[in-house]
XYZ file of C-alpha atoms in Angstrom:
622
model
C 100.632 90.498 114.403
C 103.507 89.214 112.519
C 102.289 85.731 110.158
C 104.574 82.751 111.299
C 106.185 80.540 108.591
C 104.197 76.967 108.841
C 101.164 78.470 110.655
C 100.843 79.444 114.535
C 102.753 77.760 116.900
C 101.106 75.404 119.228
C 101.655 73.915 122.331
C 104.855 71.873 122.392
C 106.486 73.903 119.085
C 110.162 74.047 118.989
C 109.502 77.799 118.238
C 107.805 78.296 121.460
C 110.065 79.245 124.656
C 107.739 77.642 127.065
C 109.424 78.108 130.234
C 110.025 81.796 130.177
C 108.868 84.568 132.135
C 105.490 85.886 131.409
C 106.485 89.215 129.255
C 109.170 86.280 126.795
C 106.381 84.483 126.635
C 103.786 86.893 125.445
C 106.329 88.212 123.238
C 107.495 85.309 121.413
C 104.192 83.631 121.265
C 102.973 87.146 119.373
C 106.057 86.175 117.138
C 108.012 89.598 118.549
C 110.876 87.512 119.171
C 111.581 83.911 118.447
C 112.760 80.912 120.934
C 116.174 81.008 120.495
C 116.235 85.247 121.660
C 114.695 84.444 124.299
C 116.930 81.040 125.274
C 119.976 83.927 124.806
C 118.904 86.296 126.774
C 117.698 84.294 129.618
C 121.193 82.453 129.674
C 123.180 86.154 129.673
C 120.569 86.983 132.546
C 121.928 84.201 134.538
C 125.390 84.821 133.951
C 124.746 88.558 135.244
C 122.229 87.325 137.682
C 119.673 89.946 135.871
C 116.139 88.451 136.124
C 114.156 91.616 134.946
C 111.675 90.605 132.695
C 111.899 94.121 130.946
C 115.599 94.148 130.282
C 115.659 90.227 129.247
C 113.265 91.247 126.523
C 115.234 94.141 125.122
C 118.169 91.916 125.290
C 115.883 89.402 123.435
C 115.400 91.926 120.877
C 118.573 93.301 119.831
C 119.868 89.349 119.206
C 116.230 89.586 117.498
C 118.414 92.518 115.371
C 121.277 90.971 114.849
C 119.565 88.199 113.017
C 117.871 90.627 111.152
C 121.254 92.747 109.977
C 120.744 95.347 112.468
C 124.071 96.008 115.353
C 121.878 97.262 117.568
C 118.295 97.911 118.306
C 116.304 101.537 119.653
C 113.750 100.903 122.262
C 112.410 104.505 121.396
C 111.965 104.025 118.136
C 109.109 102.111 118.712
C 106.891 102.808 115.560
C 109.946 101.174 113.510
C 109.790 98.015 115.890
C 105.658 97.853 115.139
C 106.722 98.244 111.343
C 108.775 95.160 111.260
C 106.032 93.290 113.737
C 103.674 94.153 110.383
C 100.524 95.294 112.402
C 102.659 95.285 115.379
C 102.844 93.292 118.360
C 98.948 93.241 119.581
C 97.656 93.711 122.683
C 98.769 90.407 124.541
C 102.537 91.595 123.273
C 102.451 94.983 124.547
C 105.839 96.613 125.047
C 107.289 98.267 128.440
C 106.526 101.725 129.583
C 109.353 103.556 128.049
C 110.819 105.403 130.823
C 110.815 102.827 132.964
C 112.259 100.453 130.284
C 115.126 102.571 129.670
C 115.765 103.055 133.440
C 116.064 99.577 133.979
C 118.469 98.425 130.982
C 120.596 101.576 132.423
C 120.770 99.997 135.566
C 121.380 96.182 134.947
C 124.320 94.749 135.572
C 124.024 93.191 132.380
C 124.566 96.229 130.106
C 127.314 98.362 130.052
C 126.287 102.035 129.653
C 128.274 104.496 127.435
C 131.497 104.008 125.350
C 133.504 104.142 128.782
C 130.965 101.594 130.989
C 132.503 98.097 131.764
C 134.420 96.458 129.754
C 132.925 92.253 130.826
C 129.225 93.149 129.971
C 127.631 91.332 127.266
C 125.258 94.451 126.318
C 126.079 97.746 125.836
C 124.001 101.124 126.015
C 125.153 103.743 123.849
C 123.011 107.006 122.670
C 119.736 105.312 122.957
C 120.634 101.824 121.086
C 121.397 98.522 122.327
C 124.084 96.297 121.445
C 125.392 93.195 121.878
C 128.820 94.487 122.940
C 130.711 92.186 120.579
C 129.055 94.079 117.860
C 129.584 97.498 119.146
C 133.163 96.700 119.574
C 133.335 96.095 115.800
C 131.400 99.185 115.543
C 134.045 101.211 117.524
C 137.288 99.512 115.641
C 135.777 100.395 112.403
C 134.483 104.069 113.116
C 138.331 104.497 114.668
C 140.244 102.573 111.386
C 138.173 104.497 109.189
C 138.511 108.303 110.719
C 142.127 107.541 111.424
C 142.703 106.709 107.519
C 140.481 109.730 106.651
C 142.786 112.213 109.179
C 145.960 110.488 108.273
C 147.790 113.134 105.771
C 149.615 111.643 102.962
C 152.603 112.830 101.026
C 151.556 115.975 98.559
C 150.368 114.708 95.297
C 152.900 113.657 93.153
C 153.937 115.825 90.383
C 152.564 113.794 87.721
C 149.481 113.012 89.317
C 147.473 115.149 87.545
C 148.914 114.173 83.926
C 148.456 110.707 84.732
C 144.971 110.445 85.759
C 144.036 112.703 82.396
C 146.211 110.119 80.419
C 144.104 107.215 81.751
C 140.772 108.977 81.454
C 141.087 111.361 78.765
C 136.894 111.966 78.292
C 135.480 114.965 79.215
C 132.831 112.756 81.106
C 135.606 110.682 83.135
C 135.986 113.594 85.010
C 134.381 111.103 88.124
C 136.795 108.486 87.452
C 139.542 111.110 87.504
C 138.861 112.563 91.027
C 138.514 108.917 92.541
C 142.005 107.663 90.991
C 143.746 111.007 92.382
C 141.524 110.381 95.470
C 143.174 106.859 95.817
C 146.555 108.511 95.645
C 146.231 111.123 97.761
C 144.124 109.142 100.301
C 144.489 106.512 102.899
C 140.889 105.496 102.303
C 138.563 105.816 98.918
C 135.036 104.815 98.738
C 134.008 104.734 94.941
C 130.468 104.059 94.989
C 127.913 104.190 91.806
C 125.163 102.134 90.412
C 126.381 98.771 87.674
C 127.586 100.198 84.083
C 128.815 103.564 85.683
C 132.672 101.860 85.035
C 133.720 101.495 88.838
C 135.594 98.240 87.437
C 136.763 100.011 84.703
C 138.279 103.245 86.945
C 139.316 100.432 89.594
C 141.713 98.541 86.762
C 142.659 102.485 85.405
C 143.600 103.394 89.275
C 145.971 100.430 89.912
C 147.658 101.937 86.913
C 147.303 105.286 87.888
C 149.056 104.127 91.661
C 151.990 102.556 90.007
C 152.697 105.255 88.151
C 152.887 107.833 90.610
C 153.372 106.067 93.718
C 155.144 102.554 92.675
C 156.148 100.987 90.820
C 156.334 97.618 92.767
C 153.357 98.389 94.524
C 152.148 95.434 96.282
C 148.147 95.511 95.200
C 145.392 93.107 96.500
C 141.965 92.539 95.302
C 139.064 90.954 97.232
C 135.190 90.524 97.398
C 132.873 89.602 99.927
C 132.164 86.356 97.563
C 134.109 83.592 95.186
C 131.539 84.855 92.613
C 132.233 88.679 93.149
C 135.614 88.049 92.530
C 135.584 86.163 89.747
C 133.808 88.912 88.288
C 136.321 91.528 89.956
C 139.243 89.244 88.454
C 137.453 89.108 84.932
C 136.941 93.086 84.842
C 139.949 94.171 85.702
C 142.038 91.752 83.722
C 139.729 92.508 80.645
C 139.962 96.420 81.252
C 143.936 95.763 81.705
C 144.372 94.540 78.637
C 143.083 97.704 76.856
C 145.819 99.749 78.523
C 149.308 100.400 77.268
C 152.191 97.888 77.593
C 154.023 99.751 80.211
C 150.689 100.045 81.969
C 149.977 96.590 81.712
C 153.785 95.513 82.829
C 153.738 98.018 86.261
C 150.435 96.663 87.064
C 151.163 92.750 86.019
C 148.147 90.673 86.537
C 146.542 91.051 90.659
C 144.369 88.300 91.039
C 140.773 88.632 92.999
C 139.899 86.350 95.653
C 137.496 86.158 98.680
C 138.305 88.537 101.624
C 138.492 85.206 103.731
C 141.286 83.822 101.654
C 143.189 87.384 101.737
C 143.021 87.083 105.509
C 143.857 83.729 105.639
C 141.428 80.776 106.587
C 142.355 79.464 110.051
C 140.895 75.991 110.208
C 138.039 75.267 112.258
C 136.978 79.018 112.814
C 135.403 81.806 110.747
C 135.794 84.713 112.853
C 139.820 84.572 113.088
C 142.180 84.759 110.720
C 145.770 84.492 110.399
C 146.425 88.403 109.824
C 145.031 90.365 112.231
C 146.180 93.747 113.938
C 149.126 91.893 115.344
C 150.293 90.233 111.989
C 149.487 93.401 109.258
C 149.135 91.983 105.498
C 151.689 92.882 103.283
C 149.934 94.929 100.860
C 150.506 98.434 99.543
C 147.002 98.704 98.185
C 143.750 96.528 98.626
C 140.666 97.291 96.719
C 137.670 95.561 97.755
C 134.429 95.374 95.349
C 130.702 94.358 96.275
C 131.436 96.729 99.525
C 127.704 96.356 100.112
C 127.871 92.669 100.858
C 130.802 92.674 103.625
C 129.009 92.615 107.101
C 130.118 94.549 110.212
C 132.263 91.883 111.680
C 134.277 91.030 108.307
C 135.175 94.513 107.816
C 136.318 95.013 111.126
C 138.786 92.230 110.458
C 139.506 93.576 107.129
C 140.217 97.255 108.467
C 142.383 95.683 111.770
C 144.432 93.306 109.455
C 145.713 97.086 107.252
C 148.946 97.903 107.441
C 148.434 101.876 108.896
C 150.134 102.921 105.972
C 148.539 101.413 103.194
C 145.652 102.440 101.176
C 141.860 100.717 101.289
C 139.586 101.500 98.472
C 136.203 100.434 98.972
C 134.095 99.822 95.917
C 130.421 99.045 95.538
C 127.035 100.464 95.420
C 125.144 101.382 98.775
C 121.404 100.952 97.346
C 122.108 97.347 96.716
C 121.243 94.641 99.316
C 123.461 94.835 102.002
C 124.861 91.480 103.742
C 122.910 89.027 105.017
C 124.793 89.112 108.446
C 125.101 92.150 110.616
C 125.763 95.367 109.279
C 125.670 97.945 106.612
C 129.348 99.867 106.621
C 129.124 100.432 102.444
C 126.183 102.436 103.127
C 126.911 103.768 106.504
C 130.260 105.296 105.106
C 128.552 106.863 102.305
C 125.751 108.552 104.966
C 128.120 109.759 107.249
C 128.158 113.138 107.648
C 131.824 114.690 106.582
C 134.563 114.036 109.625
C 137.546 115.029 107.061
C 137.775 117.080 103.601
C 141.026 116.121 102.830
C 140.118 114.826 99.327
C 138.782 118.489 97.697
C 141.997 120.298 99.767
C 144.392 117.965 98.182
C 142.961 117.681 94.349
C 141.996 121.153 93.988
C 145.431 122.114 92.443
C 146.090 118.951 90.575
C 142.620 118.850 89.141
C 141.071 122.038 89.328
C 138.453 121.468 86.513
C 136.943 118.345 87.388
C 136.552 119.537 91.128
C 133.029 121.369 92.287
C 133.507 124.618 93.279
C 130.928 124.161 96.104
C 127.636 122.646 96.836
C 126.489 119.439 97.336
C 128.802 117.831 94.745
C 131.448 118.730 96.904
C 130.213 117.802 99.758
C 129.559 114.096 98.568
C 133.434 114.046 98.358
C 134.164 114.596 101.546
C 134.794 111.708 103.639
C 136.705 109.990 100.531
C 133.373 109.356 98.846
C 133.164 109.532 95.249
C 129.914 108.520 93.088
C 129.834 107.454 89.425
C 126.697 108.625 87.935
C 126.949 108.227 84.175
C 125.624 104.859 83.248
C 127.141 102.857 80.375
C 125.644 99.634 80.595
C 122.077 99.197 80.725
C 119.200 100.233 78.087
C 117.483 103.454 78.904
C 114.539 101.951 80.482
C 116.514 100.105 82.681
C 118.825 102.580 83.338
C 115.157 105.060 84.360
C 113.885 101.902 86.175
C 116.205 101.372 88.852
C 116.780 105.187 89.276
C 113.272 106.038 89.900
C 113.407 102.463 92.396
C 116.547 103.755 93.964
C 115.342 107.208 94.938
C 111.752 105.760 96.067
C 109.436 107.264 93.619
C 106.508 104.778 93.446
C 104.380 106.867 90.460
C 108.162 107.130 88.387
C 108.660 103.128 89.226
C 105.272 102.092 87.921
C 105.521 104.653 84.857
C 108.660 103.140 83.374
C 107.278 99.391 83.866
C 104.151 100.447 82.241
C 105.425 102.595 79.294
C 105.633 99.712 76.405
C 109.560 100.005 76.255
C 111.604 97.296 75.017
C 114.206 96.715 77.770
C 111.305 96.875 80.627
C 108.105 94.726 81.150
C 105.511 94.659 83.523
C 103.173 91.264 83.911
C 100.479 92.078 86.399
C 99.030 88.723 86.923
C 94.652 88.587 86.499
C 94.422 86.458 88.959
C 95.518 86.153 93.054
C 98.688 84.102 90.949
C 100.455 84.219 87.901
C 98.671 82.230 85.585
C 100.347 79.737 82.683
C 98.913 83.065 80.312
C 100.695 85.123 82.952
C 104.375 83.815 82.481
C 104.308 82.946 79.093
C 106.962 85.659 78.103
C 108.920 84.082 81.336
C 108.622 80.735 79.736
C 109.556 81.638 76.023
C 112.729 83.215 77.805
C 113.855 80.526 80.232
C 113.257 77.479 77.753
C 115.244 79.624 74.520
C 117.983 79.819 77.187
C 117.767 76.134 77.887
C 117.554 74.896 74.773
C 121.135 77.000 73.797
C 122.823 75.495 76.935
C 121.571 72.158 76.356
C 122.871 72.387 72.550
C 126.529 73.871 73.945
C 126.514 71.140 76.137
C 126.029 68.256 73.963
C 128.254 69.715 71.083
C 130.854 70.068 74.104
C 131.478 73.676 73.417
C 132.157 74.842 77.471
C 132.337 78.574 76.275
C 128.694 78.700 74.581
C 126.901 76.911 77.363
C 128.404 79.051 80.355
C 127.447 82.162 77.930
C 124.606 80.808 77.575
C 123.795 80.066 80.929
C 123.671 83.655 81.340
C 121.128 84.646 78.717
C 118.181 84.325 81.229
C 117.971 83.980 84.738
C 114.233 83.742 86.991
C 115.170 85.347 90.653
C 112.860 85.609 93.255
C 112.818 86.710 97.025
C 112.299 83.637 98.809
C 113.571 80.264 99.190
C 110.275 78.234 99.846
C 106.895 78.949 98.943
C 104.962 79.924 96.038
C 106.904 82.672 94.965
C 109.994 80.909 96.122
C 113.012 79.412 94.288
C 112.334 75.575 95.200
C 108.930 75.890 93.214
C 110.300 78.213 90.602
C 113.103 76.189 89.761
C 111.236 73.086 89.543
C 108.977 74.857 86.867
C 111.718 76.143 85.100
C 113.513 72.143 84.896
C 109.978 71.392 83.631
C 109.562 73.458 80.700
C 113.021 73.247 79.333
C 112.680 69.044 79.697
C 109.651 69.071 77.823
C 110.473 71.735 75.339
C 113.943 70.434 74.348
C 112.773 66.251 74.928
C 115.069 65.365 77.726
C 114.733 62.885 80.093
C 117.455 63.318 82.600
C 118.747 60.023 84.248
C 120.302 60.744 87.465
C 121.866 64.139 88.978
C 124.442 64.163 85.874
C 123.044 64.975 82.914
C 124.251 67.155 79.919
C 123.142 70.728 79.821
C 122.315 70.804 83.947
C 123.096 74.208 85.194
C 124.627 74.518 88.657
C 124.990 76.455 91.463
C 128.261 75.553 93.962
C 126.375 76.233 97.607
C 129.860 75.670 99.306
C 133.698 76.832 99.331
C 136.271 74.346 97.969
C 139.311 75.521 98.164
C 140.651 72.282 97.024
C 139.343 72.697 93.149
C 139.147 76.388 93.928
C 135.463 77.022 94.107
C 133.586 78.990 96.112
C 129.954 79.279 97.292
C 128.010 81.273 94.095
C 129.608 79.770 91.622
C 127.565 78.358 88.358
C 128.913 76.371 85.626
C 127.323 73.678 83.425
C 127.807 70.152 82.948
C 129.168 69.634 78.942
C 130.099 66.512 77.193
C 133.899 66.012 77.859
C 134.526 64.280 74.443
C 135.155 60.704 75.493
C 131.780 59.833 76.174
C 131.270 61.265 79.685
C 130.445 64.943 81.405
C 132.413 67.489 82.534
C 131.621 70.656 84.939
C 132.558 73.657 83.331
C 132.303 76.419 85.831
C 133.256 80.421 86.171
C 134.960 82.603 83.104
C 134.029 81.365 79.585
C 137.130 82.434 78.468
C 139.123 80.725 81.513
C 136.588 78.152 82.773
C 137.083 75.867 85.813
C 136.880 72.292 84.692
C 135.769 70.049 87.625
C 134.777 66.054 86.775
C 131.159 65.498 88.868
C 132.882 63.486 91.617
C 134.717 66.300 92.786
C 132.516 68.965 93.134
C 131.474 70.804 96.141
C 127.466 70.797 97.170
C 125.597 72.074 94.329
C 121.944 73.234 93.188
C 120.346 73.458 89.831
C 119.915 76.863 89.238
C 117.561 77.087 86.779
C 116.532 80.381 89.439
C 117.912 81.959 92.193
C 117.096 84.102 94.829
C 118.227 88.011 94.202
C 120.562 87.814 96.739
C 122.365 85.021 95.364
C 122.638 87.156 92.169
C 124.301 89.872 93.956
C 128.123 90.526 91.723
C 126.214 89.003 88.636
C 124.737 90.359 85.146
C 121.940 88.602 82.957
C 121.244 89.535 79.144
C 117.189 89.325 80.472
C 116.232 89.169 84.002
C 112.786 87.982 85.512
C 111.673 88.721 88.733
C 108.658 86.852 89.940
C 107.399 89.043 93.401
C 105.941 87.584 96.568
C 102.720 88.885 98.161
C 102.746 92.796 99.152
C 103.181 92.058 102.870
C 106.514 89.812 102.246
C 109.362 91.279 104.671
C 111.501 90.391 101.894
C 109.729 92.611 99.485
C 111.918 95.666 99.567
C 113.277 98.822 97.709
C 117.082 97.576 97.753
C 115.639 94.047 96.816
C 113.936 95.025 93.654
C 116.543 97.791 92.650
C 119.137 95.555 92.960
C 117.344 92.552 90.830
C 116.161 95.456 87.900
C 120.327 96.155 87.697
C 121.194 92.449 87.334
C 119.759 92.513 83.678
C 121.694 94.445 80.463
C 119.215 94.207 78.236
C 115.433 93.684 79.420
C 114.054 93.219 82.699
C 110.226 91.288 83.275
C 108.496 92.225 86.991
C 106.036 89.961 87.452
C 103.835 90.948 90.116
C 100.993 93.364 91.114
C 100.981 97.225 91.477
C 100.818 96.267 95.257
C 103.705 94.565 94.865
C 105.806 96.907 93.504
C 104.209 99.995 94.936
C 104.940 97.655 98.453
C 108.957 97.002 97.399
C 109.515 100.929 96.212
C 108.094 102.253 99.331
C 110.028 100.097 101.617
C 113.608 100.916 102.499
C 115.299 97.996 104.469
C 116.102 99.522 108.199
C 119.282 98.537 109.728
C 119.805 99.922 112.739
C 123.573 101.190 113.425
C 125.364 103.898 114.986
C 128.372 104.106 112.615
C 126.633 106.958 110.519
C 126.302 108.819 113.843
C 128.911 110.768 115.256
C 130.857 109.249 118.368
C-alpha cells in the first residue's frame, strides 16, 4: 500500500474524505486517491446526477492523474495503476470488475464517449482512457495545430537554401544542424531535440540566420521558454553564438530577446489560463522558437499552438528524456514518439541536401514528423557524456559501470550506513564550502561577475523538498559548513555572499521564478542583489526583490535550463516515487565537468529502471 507523507491518516485527518461512499472511502483511506479527488468527483456526480460508486472513483482517479502529469488515466491498464500504488492498493482497496467498470463509465451521463459524444460533459471516454474533457480538448487542439503545420506545404526551398545552411555549418559533423535549419525553412513545424552540449542553441542562433537569409530579411522572430531562467539562458546562448557570426548575419538577425511563453502571450491580470493572444488575436511573429520544450505542459502549449499565426513557423527545441512539466502533459516527448503522420521534411531536403540526408532506415525515419536529433555531444567530459547515455537508454549494469569505473568527471559515494555519513559526504562538503568561500570573497570585494560565476561552481540537488534527503535539510547543512568554514556569522536575511533563489515572477524588476543571483557589497557600505548573466547582471537593492530562498541546493527540477561546473546529487530511499530515470538523467547532464551520486546501488539501480509514466493519447493516432 502506498506510504502516506506524515504517517497514516486517522480519524478526523484533513486527508480523509469521511463522508463518501464506501468504495471513495476504501480507496482514499488505502491512499489510492486523496480527499480532494474524491471531493471533485463527488461534486461533478452531483452536477450530472451520477451516484455510481464505480464511475465516481474512476473519475476520482484521472483528477488523481492530472495531479500526477498524466491527461488521462487507463482503467485496463491496471498493473501500471498497482505500480504507482507501490505494492498496490491491498485488499480493502480492491478495484472494480473490469467489464463492468468500463460498462458503467460508458453509460454515465457524466462522461462523454468518443471524440463525437457530448459536447457539456465534464469526462470524456476515448480509446480506453479517461479524461477530464478540458484536458482532452487541449489534447485535440494540439494533435490538430500540430498535423495541420506538418501537412501544410510550404513554398519550394529557396535557391540558396542549400548554400546557406553549408555556409553556417561548414563541418562535416554539422551535417544534423544542417538538416534541422533547412527543416525550419522548409517546414511549418521543427522539433530539434538532442541531449545538453549537442549545440541545439548553437544551430537555433545559426537557423535564425539561416531564415533571414533565405526567407527574410525582416523576419519577425520570437524566442520563449517555459521559465524566466530558461530564457535567460536561451537569451545568453543565442546572443553569445550571434556574435560569432558575420556582420551581415548579425545585422539581418539584430538581437531577439528570450522571454517566458507567458509574457509572449501576454499576461492578462488576475488569470493564468488566458492570455491576450489567442486564436482570435494571432501574434505577430514570422518565427517563434521555443527551448526547454520538455517543461511546457499540455495546457500552455495548446495556448501557444492556438495563439500561431497559420502561416508562421514553430520550432520546438528541447530534449524529451529530461523531466517533463510538473503540470499535465508531456507534448516534447509525445511529438518525438509519434509515429510519422507526414514526411515532408526528407521529400523537400533531398535535393537541396542530398549528402547529409539518410538514404533509408531508421535515421530517416526519425525525421519524419519534423523531428530532428543532435547526437554528437560537445559539452560534457566523457564519463559524463557515457553516464547519462547509458541512464537515458535504461541500462542499469552500463549506469552502475560508469559510476564505478574511477573516472575523473564521475563519482559514486555509496553510503556504509542506512545514511550518508559526515565520512560519506566529505567530497560533497570540500565542494560546496570551496564554492562558498569564492562567492563569499566576490561578494565582499564587490566583484558581481565572480560571485554569480561562482555561484555556479557547485550546486547539491536532490529530489525532494522535505525530508532527509530533501532540500530544506540539505540546504541547511550546506549554510552550515560554508559559515563555519569561511567564519561568518550572518546577522539577519541580508548578508554578503547569500545565494538566492527568486521563487516568484516580478515583472516589475523583471525577474522571474528560477532566478539566482547573490547579494555583493554595493560599494557605499551596503548590499546589492546581483542576479542572472554575469556579463549583463540584474541589479536589484534587497527591498525590492520578489520571494526568495537560499539556494545553497535545489531540487533537480528547479535546475531544469541550468549547467554546474560539479554537480551532486544526494538520492532518496529506493522506493521514492520521485526516484526516476528522467530524474537522475536529467541531474547527471546539469554538471560540465564532474558529477557525485550519492546514494546506494538500490538507489540508482531503482532511478535507471524507472521510466516516469504519463499517460496521454497524443502519441496515438486519432
Amino acid at each position: 500500500m502506498r506510504e502516506w507523507a506524515g504517517g497514516p491518516p486517522t480519524d478526523g485527518d484533513a486527508r480523509l474524505a469521511i463522508r463518501a461512499p464506501d468504495l471513495l472511502r476504501r480507496h482514499n483511506t488505502a491512499g489510492t486517491v486523496s480527499a480532494a479527488d474524491v471531493h471533485v468527483a463527488r461534486r461533478l456526480g452531483r452536477l450530472t446526477g451520477e451516484a455510481d460508486e464505480r464511475v465516481l472513483l474512476a473519475v476520482a482517479l484521472a483528477v488523481r492523474a492530472v495531479r500526477g502529469g498524466s491527461v488521462c488515466v487507463r482503467l485496463d491498464e491496471l498493473d501500471a495503476l498497482a505500480a504507482e500504488w507501490d505494492a498496490g492498493p491491498g485488499p480493502a482497496a480492491e478495484l472494480p470488475e473490469p467489464d463492468a467498470w468500463h460498462a458503467a463509465v460508458t453509460t454515465s451521463p457524466l462522461v462523454a464517449v468518443g471524440v463525437d459524444g457530448p459536447a457539456d460533459r465534464p469526462a470524456r471516454w476515448v480509446d480506453g482512457r479517461l479524461y477530464l474533457d478540458r484536458y482532452w480538448r487541449d489534447e485535440q487542439l494540439v494533435r490538430r495545430e500540430v498535423d495541420a503545420r506538418l501537412a501544410a506545404p510550404l513554398a519550394a526551398p529557396p535557391p540558396r537554401l542549400g548554400e546557406t545552411v553549408r555556409r553556417l555549418f561548414p563541418a562535416p559533423a554539422d551535417a544534423r544542424q544542417r538538416l534541422a535549419t533547412a527543416a525550419a525553412v522548409t517546414s511549418r513545424l521543427t522539433v530539434l531535440t538532442g541531449g545538453p552540449g549537442t549545440g541545439k542553441t548553437t544551430t537555433v542562433a545559426r537557423m535564425l540566420a539561416a531564415l533571414q537569409a533565405t526567407v527574410g530579411p525582416g523576419l519577425r522572430t520570437a524566442l520563449a521558454a517555459p521559465t524566466g531562467k530558461a530564457a535567460a539562458r536561451l537569451h545568453e546562448s543565442v546572443r553569445a553564438e550571434l556574435a560569432r557570426l558575420g556582420p551581415a548575419d548579425q545585422a539581418a538577425v539584430g538581437s531577439p530577446e528570450a522571454m517566458t511563453i507567458h509574457r509572449l502571450l501576454g499576461w492578462r491580470p488576475g488569470s493564468s489560463t488566458r492570455f491576450r493572444h489567442h486564436a482570435r488575436h494571432h501574434l505577430p511573429h514570422d518565427v517563434v522558437v521555443v527551448d526547454e520544450t520538455s517543461m511546457v505542459s499540455l495546457p500552455l502549449m495548446a495556448r501557444l499552438l492556438e495563439a500561431l499565426r497559420p502561416d508562421a513557423r514553430l520550432v520546438l527545441v528541447g530534449d524529451p528524456d529530461q523531466l517533463a512539466s510538473v503540470e499535465a502533459g508531456a507534448v516534447l516527448g509525445d511529438l518525438v514518439a509519434r509515429p510519422a503522420v507526414a514526411d515532408a521534411l526528407p521529400g523537400a531536403l533531398r535535393a537541396v541536401l542530398p549528402g547529409d540526408l539518410p538514404a533509408d532506415g531508421p535515421a530517416l525515419g526519425a525525421l519524419r514528423n519534423g523531428v530532428v536529433r543532435l547526437e554528437t555531444v560537445h559539452r560534457f567530459e566523457a564519463g559524463i557524456a557515457a553516464l547519462a547515455e547509458a541512464v537515458r537508454a535504461g541500462d542499469v549494469d552500463a549506469a552502475l559501470g560508469v559510476l564505478r569505473a574511477g573516472l575523473p568527471d564521475v563519482e559514486l559515494v555509496e553510503p556504509r550506513g542506512e545514511w550518508p555519513s559526515d565520512a560519506d559526504v566529505a567530497g560533497l562538503r570540500a565542494d560546496a564550502v570551496a564554492a562558498g568561500e569564492r562567492v563569499l570573497a566576490a561578494a565582499r570585494a564587490g566583484d558581481e561577475r565572480a560571485a554569480l560565476a561562482a555561484l555556479e561552481e557547485h550546486r547539491l540537488l536532490l529530489a525532494h523538498r522535505r525530508g532527509p534527503a530533501g532540500v530544506a535539510h540539505w540546504a541547511e547543512q550546506v549554510e552550515d559548513w560554508v559559515t563555519e568554514a569561511a567564519h561568518l556569522t550572518p546577522e539577519g536575511p541580508w548578508y554578503l555572499g547569500r545565494p538566492l533563489l527568486v521563487t516568484a515572477n516580478d515583472r516589475g524588476t523583471g525577474l522571474y521564478n528560477g532566478d539566482t543571483g547573490v547579494l555583493v557589497a554595493d560599494g557605499a557600505g551596503g548590499v546589492v542583489a546581483v542576479l542572472g548573466d554575469p556579463d549583463e547582471p540584474v541589479r536589484v537593492r534587497p527591498h525590492r526583490l520578489p520571494p526568495v530562498e537560499t539556494v545553497h541546493a535545489m531540487t533537480v527540477h528547479r535546475a531544469q535550463g541550468s549547467q554546474f561546473a560539479t554537480v551532486s546529487l544526494v538520492l532518496p530511499e529506493p522506493a521514492s516515487p520521485l526516484l526516476t530515470r528522467e530524474l537522475l538523467y536529467t541531474a547527471v547532464t546539469r554538471a560540465r565537468r564532474k558529477v557525485r551520486v550519492v546514494g546506494s546501488e538500490e538507489a540508482v539501480r531503482a532511478a535507471v529502471a524507472r521510466p516516469v509514466r504519463r499517460a496521454s493519447g497524443l502519441m496515438h493516432p486519432q
